[in-house]
Short mmCIF file of C-alpha atoms and ligand atoms in Angstrom, two decimals:
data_model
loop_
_atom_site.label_atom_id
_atom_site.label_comp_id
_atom_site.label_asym_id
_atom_site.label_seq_id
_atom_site.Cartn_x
_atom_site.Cartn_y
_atom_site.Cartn_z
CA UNK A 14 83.02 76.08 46.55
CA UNK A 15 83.24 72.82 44.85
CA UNK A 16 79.68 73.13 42.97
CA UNK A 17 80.19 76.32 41.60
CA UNK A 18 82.13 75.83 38.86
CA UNK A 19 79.49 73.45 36.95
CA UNK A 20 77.50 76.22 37.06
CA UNK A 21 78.67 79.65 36.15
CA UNK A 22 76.82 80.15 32.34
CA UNK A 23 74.95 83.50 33.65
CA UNK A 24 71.64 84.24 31.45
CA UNK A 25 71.83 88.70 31.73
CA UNK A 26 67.97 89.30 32.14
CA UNK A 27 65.20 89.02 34.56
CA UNK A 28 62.80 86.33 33.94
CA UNK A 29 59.32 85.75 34.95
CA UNK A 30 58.09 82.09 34.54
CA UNK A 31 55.32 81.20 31.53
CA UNK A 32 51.68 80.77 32.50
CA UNK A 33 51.82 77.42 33.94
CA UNK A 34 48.37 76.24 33.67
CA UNK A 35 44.79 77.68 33.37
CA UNK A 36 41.97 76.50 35.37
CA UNK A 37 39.48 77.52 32.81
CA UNK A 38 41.17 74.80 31.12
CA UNK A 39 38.96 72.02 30.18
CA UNK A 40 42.46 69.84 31.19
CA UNK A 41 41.03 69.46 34.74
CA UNK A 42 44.82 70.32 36.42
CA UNK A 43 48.01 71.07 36.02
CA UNK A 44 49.93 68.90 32.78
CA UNK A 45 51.98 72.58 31.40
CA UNK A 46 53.40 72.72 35.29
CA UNK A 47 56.04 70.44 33.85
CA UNK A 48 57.90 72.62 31.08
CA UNK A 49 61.08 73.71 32.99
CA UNK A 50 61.24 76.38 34.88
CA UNK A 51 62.65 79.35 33.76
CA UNK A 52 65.69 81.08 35.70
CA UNK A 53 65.61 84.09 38.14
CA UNK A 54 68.11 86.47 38.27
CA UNK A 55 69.93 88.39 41.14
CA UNK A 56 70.54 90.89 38.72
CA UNK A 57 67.74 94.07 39.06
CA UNK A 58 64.17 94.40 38.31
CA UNK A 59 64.41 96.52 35.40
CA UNK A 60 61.80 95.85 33.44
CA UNK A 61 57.93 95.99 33.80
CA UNK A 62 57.16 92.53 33.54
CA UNK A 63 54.06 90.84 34.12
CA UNK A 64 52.74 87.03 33.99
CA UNK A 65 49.24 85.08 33.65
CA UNK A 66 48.58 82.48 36.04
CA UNK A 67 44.96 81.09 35.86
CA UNK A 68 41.65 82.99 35.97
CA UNK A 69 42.41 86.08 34.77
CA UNK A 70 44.59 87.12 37.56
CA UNK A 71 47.49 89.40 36.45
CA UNK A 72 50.22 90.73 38.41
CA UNK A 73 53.07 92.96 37.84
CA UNK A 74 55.98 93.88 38.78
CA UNK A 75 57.69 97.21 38.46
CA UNK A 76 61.17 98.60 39.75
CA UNK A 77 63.08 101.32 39.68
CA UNK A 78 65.79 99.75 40.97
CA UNK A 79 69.18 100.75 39.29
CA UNK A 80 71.44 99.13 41.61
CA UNK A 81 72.30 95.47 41.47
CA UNK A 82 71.46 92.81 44.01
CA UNK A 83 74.19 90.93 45.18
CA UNK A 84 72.29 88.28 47.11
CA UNK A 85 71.53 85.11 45.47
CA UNK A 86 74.26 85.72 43.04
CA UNK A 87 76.72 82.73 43.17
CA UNK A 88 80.37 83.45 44.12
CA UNK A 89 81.64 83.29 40.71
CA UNK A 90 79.11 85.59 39.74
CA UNK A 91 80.12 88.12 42.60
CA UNK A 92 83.71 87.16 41.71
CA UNK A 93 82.62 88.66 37.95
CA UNK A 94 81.13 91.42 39.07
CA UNK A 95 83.46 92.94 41.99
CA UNK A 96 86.01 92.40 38.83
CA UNK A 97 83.64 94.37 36.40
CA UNK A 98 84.24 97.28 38.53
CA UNK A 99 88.23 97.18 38.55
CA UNK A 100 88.18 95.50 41.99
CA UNK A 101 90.86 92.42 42.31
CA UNK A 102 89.01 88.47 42.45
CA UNK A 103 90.15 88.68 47.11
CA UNK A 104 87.44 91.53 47.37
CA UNK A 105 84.79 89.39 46.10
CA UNK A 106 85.72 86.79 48.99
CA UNK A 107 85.68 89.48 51.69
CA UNK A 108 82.24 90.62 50.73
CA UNK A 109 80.61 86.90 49.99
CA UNK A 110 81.91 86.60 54.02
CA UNK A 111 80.22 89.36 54.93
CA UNK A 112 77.15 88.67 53.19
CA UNK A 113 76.60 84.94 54.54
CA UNK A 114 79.66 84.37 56.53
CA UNK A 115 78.21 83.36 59.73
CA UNK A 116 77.79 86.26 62.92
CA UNK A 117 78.33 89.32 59.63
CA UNK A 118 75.39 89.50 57.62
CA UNK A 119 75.80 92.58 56.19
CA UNK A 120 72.17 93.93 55.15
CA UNK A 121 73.10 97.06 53.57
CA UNK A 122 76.66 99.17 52.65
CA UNK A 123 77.15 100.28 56.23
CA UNK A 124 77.26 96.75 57.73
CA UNK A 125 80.43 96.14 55.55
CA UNK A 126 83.02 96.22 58.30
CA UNK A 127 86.53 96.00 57.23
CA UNK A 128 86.38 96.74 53.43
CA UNK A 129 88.47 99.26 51.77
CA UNK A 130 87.22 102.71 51.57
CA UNK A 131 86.59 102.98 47.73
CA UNK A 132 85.11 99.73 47.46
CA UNK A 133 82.48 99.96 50.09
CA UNK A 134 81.43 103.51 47.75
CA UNK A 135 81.37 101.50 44.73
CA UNK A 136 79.18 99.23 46.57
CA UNK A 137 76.92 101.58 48.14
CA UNK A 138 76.48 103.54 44.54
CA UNK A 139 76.25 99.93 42.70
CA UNK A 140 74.42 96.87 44.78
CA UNK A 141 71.61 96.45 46.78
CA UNK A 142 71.64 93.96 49.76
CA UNK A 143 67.65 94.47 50.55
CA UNK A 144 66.29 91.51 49.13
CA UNK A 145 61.95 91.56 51.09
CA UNK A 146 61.11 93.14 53.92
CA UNK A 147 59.87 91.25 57.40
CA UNK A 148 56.22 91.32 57.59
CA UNK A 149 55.19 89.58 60.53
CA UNK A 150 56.00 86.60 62.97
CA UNK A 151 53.67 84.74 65.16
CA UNK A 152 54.57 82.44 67.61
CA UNK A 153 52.89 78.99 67.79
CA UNK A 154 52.53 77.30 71.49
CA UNK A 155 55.27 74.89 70.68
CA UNK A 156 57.69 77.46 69.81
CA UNK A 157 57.48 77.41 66.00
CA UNK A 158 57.89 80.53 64.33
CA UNK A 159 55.93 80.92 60.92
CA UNK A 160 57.87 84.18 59.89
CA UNK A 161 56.03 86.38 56.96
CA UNK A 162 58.06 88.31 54.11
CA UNK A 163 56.76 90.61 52.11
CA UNK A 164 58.58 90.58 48.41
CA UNK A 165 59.36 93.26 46.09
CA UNK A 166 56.05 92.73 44.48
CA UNK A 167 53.91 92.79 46.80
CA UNK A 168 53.31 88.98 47.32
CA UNK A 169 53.93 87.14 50.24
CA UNK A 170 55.88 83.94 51.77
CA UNK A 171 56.12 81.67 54.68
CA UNK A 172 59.25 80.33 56.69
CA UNK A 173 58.85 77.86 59.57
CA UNK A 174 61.46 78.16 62.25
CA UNK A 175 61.06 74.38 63.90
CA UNK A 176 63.06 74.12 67.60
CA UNK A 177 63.13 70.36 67.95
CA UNK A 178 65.06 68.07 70.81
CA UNK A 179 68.35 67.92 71.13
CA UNK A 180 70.02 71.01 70.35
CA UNK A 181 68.54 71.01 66.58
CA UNK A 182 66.33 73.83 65.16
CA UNK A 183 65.27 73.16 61.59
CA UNK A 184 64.31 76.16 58.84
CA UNK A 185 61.30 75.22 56.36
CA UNK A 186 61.78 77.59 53.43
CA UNK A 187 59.14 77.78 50.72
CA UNK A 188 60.60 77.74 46.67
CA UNK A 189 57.56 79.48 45.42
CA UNK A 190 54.68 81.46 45.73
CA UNK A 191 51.71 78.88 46.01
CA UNK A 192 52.10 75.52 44.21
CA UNK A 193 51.19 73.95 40.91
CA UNK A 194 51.08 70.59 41.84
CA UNK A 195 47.73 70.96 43.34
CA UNK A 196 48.23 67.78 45.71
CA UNK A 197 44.56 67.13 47.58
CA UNK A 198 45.40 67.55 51.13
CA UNK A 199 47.90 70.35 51.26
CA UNK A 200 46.63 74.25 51.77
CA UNK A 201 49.44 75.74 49.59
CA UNK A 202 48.23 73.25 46.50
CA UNK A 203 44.90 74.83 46.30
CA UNK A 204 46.42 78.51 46.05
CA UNK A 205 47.64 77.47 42.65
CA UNK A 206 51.22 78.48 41.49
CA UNK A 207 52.04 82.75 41.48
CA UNK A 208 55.61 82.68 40.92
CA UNK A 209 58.49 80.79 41.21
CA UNK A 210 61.16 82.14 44.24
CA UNK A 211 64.26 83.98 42.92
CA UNK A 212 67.72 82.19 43.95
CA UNK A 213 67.99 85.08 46.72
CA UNK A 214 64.70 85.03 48.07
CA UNK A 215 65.28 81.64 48.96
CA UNK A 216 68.77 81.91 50.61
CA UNK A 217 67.38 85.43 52.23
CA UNK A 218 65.13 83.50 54.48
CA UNK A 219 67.95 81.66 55.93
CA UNK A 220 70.11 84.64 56.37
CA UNK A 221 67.34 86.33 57.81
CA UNK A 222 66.03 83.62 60.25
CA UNK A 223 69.49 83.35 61.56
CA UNK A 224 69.48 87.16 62.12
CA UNK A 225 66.61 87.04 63.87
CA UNK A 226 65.89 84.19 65.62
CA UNK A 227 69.09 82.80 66.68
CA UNK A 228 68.83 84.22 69.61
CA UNK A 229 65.89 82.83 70.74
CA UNK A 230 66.12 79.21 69.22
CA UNK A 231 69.57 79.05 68.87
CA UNK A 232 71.37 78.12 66.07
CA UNK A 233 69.36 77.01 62.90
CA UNK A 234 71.47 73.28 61.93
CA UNK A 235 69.01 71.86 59.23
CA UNK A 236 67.51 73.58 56.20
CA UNK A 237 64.01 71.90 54.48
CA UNK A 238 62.50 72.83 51.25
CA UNK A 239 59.09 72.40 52.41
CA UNK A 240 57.73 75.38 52.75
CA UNK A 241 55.40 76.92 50.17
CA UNK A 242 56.23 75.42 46.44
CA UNK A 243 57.42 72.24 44.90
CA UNK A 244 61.64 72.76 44.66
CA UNK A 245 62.25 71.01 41.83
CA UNK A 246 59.72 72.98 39.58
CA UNK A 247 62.25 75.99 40.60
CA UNK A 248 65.00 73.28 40.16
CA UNK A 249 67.54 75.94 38.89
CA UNK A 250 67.21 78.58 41.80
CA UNK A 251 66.63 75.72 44.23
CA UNK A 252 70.21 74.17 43.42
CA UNK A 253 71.65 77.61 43.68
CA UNK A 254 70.59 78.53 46.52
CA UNK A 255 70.95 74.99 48.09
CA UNK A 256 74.83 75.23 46.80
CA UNK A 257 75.13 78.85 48.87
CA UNK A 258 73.67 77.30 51.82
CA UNK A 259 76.17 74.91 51.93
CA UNK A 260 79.17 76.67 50.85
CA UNK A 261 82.04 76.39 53.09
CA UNK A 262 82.49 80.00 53.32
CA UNK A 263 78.39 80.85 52.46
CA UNK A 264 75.71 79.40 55.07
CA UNK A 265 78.15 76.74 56.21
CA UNK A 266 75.11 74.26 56.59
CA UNK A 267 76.12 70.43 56.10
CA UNK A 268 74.35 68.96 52.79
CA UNK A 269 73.38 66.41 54.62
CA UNK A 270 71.25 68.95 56.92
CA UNK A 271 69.52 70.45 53.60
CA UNK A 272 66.97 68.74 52.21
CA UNK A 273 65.32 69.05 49.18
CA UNK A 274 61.54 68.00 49.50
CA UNK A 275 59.82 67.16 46.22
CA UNK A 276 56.25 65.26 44.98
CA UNK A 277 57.74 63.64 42.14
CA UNK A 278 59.31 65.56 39.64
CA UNK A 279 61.38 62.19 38.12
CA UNK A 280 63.38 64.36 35.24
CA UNK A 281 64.17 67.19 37.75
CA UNK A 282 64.62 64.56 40.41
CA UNK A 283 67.53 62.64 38.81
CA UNK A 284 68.98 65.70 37.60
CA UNK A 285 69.29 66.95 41.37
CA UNK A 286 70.61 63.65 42.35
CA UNK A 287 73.80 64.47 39.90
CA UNK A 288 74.28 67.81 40.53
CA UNK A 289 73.39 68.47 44.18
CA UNK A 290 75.42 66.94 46.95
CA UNK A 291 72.02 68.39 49.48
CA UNK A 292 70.13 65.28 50.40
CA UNK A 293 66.31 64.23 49.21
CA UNK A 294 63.16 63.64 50.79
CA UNK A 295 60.48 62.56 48.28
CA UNK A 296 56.67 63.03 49.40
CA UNK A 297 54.96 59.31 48.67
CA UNK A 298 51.73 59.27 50.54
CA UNK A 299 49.94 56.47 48.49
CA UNK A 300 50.84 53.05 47.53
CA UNK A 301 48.47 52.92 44.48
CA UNK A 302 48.88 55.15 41.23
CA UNK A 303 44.98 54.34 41.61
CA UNK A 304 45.31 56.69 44.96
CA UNK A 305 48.48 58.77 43.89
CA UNK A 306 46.92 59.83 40.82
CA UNK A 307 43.88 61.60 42.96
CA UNK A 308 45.73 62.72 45.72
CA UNK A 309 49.13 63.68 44.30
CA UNK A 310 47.99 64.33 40.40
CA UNK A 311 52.18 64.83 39.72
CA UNK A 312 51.39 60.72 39.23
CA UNK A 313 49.84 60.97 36.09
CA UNK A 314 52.79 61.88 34.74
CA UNK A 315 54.76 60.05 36.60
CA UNK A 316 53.92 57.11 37.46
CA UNK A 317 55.18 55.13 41.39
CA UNK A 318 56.81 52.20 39.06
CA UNK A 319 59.00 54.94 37.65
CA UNK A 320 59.77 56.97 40.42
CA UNK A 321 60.53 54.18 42.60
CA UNK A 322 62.76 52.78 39.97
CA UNK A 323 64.20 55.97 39.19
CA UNK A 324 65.23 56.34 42.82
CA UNK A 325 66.60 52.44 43.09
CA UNK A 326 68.69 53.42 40.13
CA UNK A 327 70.19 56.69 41.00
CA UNK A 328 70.96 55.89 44.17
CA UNK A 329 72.90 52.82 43.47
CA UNK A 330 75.85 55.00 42.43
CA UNK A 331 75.71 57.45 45.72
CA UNK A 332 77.80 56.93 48.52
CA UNK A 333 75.90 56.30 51.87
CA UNK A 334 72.64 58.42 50.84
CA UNK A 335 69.50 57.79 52.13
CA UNK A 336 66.54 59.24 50.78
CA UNK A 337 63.79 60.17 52.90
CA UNK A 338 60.08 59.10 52.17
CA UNK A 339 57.62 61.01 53.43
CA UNK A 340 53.58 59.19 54.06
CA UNK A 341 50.78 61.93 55.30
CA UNK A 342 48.72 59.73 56.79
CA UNK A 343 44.94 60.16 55.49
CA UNK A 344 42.54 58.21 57.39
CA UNK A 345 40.74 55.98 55.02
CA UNK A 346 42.85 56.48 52.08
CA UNK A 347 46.32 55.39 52.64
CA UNK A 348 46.81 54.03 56.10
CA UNK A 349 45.05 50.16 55.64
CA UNK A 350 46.74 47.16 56.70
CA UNK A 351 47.34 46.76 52.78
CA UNK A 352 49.00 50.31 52.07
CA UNK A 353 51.45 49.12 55.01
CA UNK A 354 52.51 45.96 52.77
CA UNK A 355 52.46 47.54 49.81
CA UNK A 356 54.49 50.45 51.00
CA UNK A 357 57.06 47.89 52.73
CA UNK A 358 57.07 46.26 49.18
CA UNK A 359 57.29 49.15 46.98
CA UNK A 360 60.30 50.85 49.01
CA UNK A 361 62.41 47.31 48.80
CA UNK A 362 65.87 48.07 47.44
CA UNK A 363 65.93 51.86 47.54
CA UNK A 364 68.20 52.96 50.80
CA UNK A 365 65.27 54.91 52.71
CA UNK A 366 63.64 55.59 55.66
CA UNK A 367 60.23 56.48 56.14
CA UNK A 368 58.26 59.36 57.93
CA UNK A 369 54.91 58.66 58.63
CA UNK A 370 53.29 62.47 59.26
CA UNK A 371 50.47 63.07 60.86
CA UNK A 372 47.82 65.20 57.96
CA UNK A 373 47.31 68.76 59.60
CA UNK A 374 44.04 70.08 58.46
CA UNK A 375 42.67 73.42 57.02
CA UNK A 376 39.91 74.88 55.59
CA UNK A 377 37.80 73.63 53.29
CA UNK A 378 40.34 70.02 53.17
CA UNK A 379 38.13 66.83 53.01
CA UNK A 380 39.97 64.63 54.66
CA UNK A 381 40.79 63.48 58.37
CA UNK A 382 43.88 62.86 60.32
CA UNK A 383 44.64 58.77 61.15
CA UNK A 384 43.89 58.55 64.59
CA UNK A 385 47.45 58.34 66.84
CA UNK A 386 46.68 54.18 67.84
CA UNK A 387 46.21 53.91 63.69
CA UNK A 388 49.53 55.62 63.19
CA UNK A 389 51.55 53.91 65.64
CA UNK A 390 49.99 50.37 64.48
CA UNK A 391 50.94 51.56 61.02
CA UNK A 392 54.28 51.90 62.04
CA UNK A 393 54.99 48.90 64.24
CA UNK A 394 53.83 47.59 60.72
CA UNK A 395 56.31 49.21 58.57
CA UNK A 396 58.99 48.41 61.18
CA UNK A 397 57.92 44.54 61.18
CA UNK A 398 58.61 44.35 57.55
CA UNK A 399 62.24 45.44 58.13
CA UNK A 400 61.45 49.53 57.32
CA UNK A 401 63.36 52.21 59.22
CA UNK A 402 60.35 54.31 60.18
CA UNK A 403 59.61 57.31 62.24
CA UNK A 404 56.12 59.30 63.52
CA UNK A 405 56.44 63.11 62.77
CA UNK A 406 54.64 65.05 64.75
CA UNK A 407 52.82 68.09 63.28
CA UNK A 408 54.44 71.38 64.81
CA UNK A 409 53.27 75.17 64.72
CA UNK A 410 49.68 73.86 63.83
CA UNK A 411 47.49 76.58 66.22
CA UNK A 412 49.15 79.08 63.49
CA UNK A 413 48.73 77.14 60.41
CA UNK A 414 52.82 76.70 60.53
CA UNK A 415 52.37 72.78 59.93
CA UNK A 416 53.27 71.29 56.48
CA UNK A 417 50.59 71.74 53.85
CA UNK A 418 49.24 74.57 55.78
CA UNK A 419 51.27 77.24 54.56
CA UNK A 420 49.48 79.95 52.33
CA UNK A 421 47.18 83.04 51.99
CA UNK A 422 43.34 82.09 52.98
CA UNK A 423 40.87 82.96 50.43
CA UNK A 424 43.25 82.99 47.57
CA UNK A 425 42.01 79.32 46.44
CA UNK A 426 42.02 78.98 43.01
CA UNK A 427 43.41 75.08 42.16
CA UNK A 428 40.01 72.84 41.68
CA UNK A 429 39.35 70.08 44.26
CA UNK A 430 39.40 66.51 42.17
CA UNK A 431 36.62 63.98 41.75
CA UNK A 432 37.01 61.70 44.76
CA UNK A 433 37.05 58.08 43.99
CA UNK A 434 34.06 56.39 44.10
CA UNK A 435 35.41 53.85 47.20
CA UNK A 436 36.63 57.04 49.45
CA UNK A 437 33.96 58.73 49.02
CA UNK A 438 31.85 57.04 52.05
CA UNK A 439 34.87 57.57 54.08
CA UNK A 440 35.23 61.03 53.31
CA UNK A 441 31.35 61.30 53.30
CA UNK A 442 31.59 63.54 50.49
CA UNK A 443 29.10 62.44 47.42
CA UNK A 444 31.31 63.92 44.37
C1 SAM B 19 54.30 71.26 51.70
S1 SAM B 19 55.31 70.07 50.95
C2 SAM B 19 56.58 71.06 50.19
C3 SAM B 19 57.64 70.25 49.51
C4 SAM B 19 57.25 69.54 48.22
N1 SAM B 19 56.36 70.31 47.44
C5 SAM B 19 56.66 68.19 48.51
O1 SAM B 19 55.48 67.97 48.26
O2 SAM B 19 57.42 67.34 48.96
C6 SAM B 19 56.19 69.34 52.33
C7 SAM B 19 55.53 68.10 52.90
O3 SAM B 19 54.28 68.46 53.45
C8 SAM B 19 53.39 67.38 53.22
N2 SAM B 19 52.03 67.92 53.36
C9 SAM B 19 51.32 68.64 52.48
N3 SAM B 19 50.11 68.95 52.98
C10 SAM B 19 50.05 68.43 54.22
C11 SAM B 19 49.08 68.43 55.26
N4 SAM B 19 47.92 69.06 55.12
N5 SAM B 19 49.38 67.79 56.41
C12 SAM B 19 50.56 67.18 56.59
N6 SAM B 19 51.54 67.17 55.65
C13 SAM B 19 51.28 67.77 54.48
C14 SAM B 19 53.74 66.93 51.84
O4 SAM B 19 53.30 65.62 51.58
C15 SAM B 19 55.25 67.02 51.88
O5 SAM B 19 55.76 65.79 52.32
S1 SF4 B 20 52.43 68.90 48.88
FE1 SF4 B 20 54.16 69.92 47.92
S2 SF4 B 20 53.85 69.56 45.75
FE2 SF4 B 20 51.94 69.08 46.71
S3 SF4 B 20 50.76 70.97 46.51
FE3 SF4 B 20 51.78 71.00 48.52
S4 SF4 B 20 53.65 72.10 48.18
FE4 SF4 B 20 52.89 71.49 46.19
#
């Protein structure tokens, strides 16, 4: 429980986020994406609400939900609640158990084996446990899962379930509904952002790939915010949900087997290096700002001086953490003989390792995969220069379940950047 108590001010309203950008901006991208998100609630969807993203596409939500949902809520929140209902602080424990303690999962009142009587009717007249409904999962010829939920209103998001060697199985939960960030190679970019993900839509999709699948892959050991979204835009109902997962009588994963995933975000980013204990991978993919500022746009703002300095900083102060770097490797972009120097130069005093990941394409992308001889000379590279470096291979691609390729087709609304004027030979692509 030890993060909780940093973080118990409870706002008492649903919130929807701001417009984040407009594409018929003349601002080519993004730039408002970096106001802070505002918070979710676990508490019900009361109002009508309704929010603006881009080209005149409106959505809405309506509810006539009364009751109020318990997932998502942190335990001192429950603790508040159970209490605001004449129950004593030891109920709240036995029904946080049974809502994430591992083997229970209680999904609705009657699953709540071994509460009193009166509770479990307050309960069942009071709280709701549904948080989205299943919509689909296919089955990709390595064994990933990409597992479809369908949310309250009406939109829809991705979870990987990843079997890998040795006993681990890694979950890939998404933080929001598309992505601002509108990075160049990756499918969910171009949707543009919808929404951001309440604190209990993220946690659900743990809960319910453990439910589900843990039968079939066994038990899910490592949690990744790479799904659909950029975490730290979410950063508040990322940490919350991050801080259930790993809550000794929550989720139960090890912090060290959540990680946080993020393009860039350096304000967010050093504020979830003091209050999360979950560890952090940090998506590079250039050595340049020249090339980090077309691919990655997040650059503009933040330049790779600061980020990488940020990082050499924080870290200095944390205990035996590592941060993880992850390179898509772009062929012609980012994977010369000089990126390798540069990137062995760049990452020189920040605790690290590197993942060099192979890019997985999708519609309408312009570039091209490295070939594998580039990749592994890349590496052998890297590895010269004294960097702890691994080759990731892209899983679940046959069903677009690979990173980046997460997303609805034909909801595209983020604009494709002017290529560089050097790339564009390699990319044969005149504009
Ligand atoms: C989809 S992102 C989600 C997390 C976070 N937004 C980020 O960028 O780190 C997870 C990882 O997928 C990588 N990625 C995006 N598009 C990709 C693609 N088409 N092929 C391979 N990796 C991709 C990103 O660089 C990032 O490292
Ligand atoms: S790579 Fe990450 S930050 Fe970039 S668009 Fe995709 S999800 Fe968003």
């Amino acid at each position: 429980m030890r993060n909780w108590m940093r973080r118990i001010a409870i706002p008492n309203s649903t919130l929807l986020p701001k417009p984040l950008f407009s594409f018929n901006s003349t601002t080519p991208f993004l730039i408002s994406f970096l106001t802070p998100p505002r918070l979710f609630l676990s508490t019900p969807l009361s109002s009508q609400c309704s929010s603006h993203f881009g080209d005149g596409d409106t959505f809405a939500i309506s509810s006539n939900h009364s009751k109020v949902l318990l997932k998502g809520m942190s335990y001192p929140e429950l603790q508040k609640w159970v209490q605001s209902h004449g129950y004593r602080p030891g109920q709240a424990m036995m029904l946080w158990k049974r809502i994430y303690g591992n083997s229970i999962w209680a999904q609705h009142t009657d699953d709540l084996e071994g509460l009193n009587k009166d509770f479990k009717k307050m309960l069942s007249e009071n709280a709701e446990f549904k948080v989205f409904s299943l919509k689909e999962i296919r089955t990709a010829a390595d064994g990933t899962r990409k597992i479809l939920f369908a949310l309250d209103d009406g939109m829809v998001i991705e979870t990987v379930v990843i079997p890998c060697d040795r006993g681990r199985t890694t979950l890939c939960v998404s933080s929001q509904v598309g992505c601002a960030m509108n990075c160049q190679f990756c499918f969910t970019g171009r949707m543009g952002l919808r929404r951001h993900l309440t604190a209990a839509e993220i946690v659900e999709q743990a809960v319910f790939a453990r439910r589900l699948l843990t039968n079939e892959v066994g038990s899910i050991t490592n949690v990744v915010f790479m799904g659909m979204g950029e975490p730290l835009h979410n950063i508040d109902n990322v940490i919350k949900a991050a801080d259930i997962m790993v809550d000794e009588q929550g989720l139960q994963f090890s912090p060290r087997k959540v990680t946080v995933s993020t393009s860039g975000l350096v304000p967010q980013l050093r504020r979830f290096l003091h209050e999360s204990n979950c560890s952090l991978a940090v998506s590079l993919n250039a050595t340049t700002d020249e090339v980090r500022n077309w691919i990655m746009p997040i650059n503009r703002k933040y330049k790779l001086d600061l980020l990488l300095q940020t990082l050499r900083e924080e870290l200095r102060s944390k205990h035996n953490y590592i941060v993880l770097f992850e390179y898509v490797m772009l062929e012609g972009v980012n994977d010369s003989d000089e990126d390798a120097k540069r990137l062995i130069e760049i990452v020189k005093g920040i605790p690290c390792k590197i993942n060099l990941i192979s890019f997985n394409p999708h519609s309408g992308s312009l570039f091209k995969p490295t070939k594998d001889e580039r990749m592994i000379e890349f590496r052998n590279m890297l590895a010269g220069g004294g960097c702890k470096v691994f080759l990731r291979l892209s899983r679940g691609d046959d069903q677009m379940a690979a990173c980046g390729q997460l997303g609805k087709p034909g909801t595209i609304q983020a604009p494709l950047l002017r290529v560089p004027e050097q790339f564009r030979m390699a990319l044969g692509t005149k504009t």
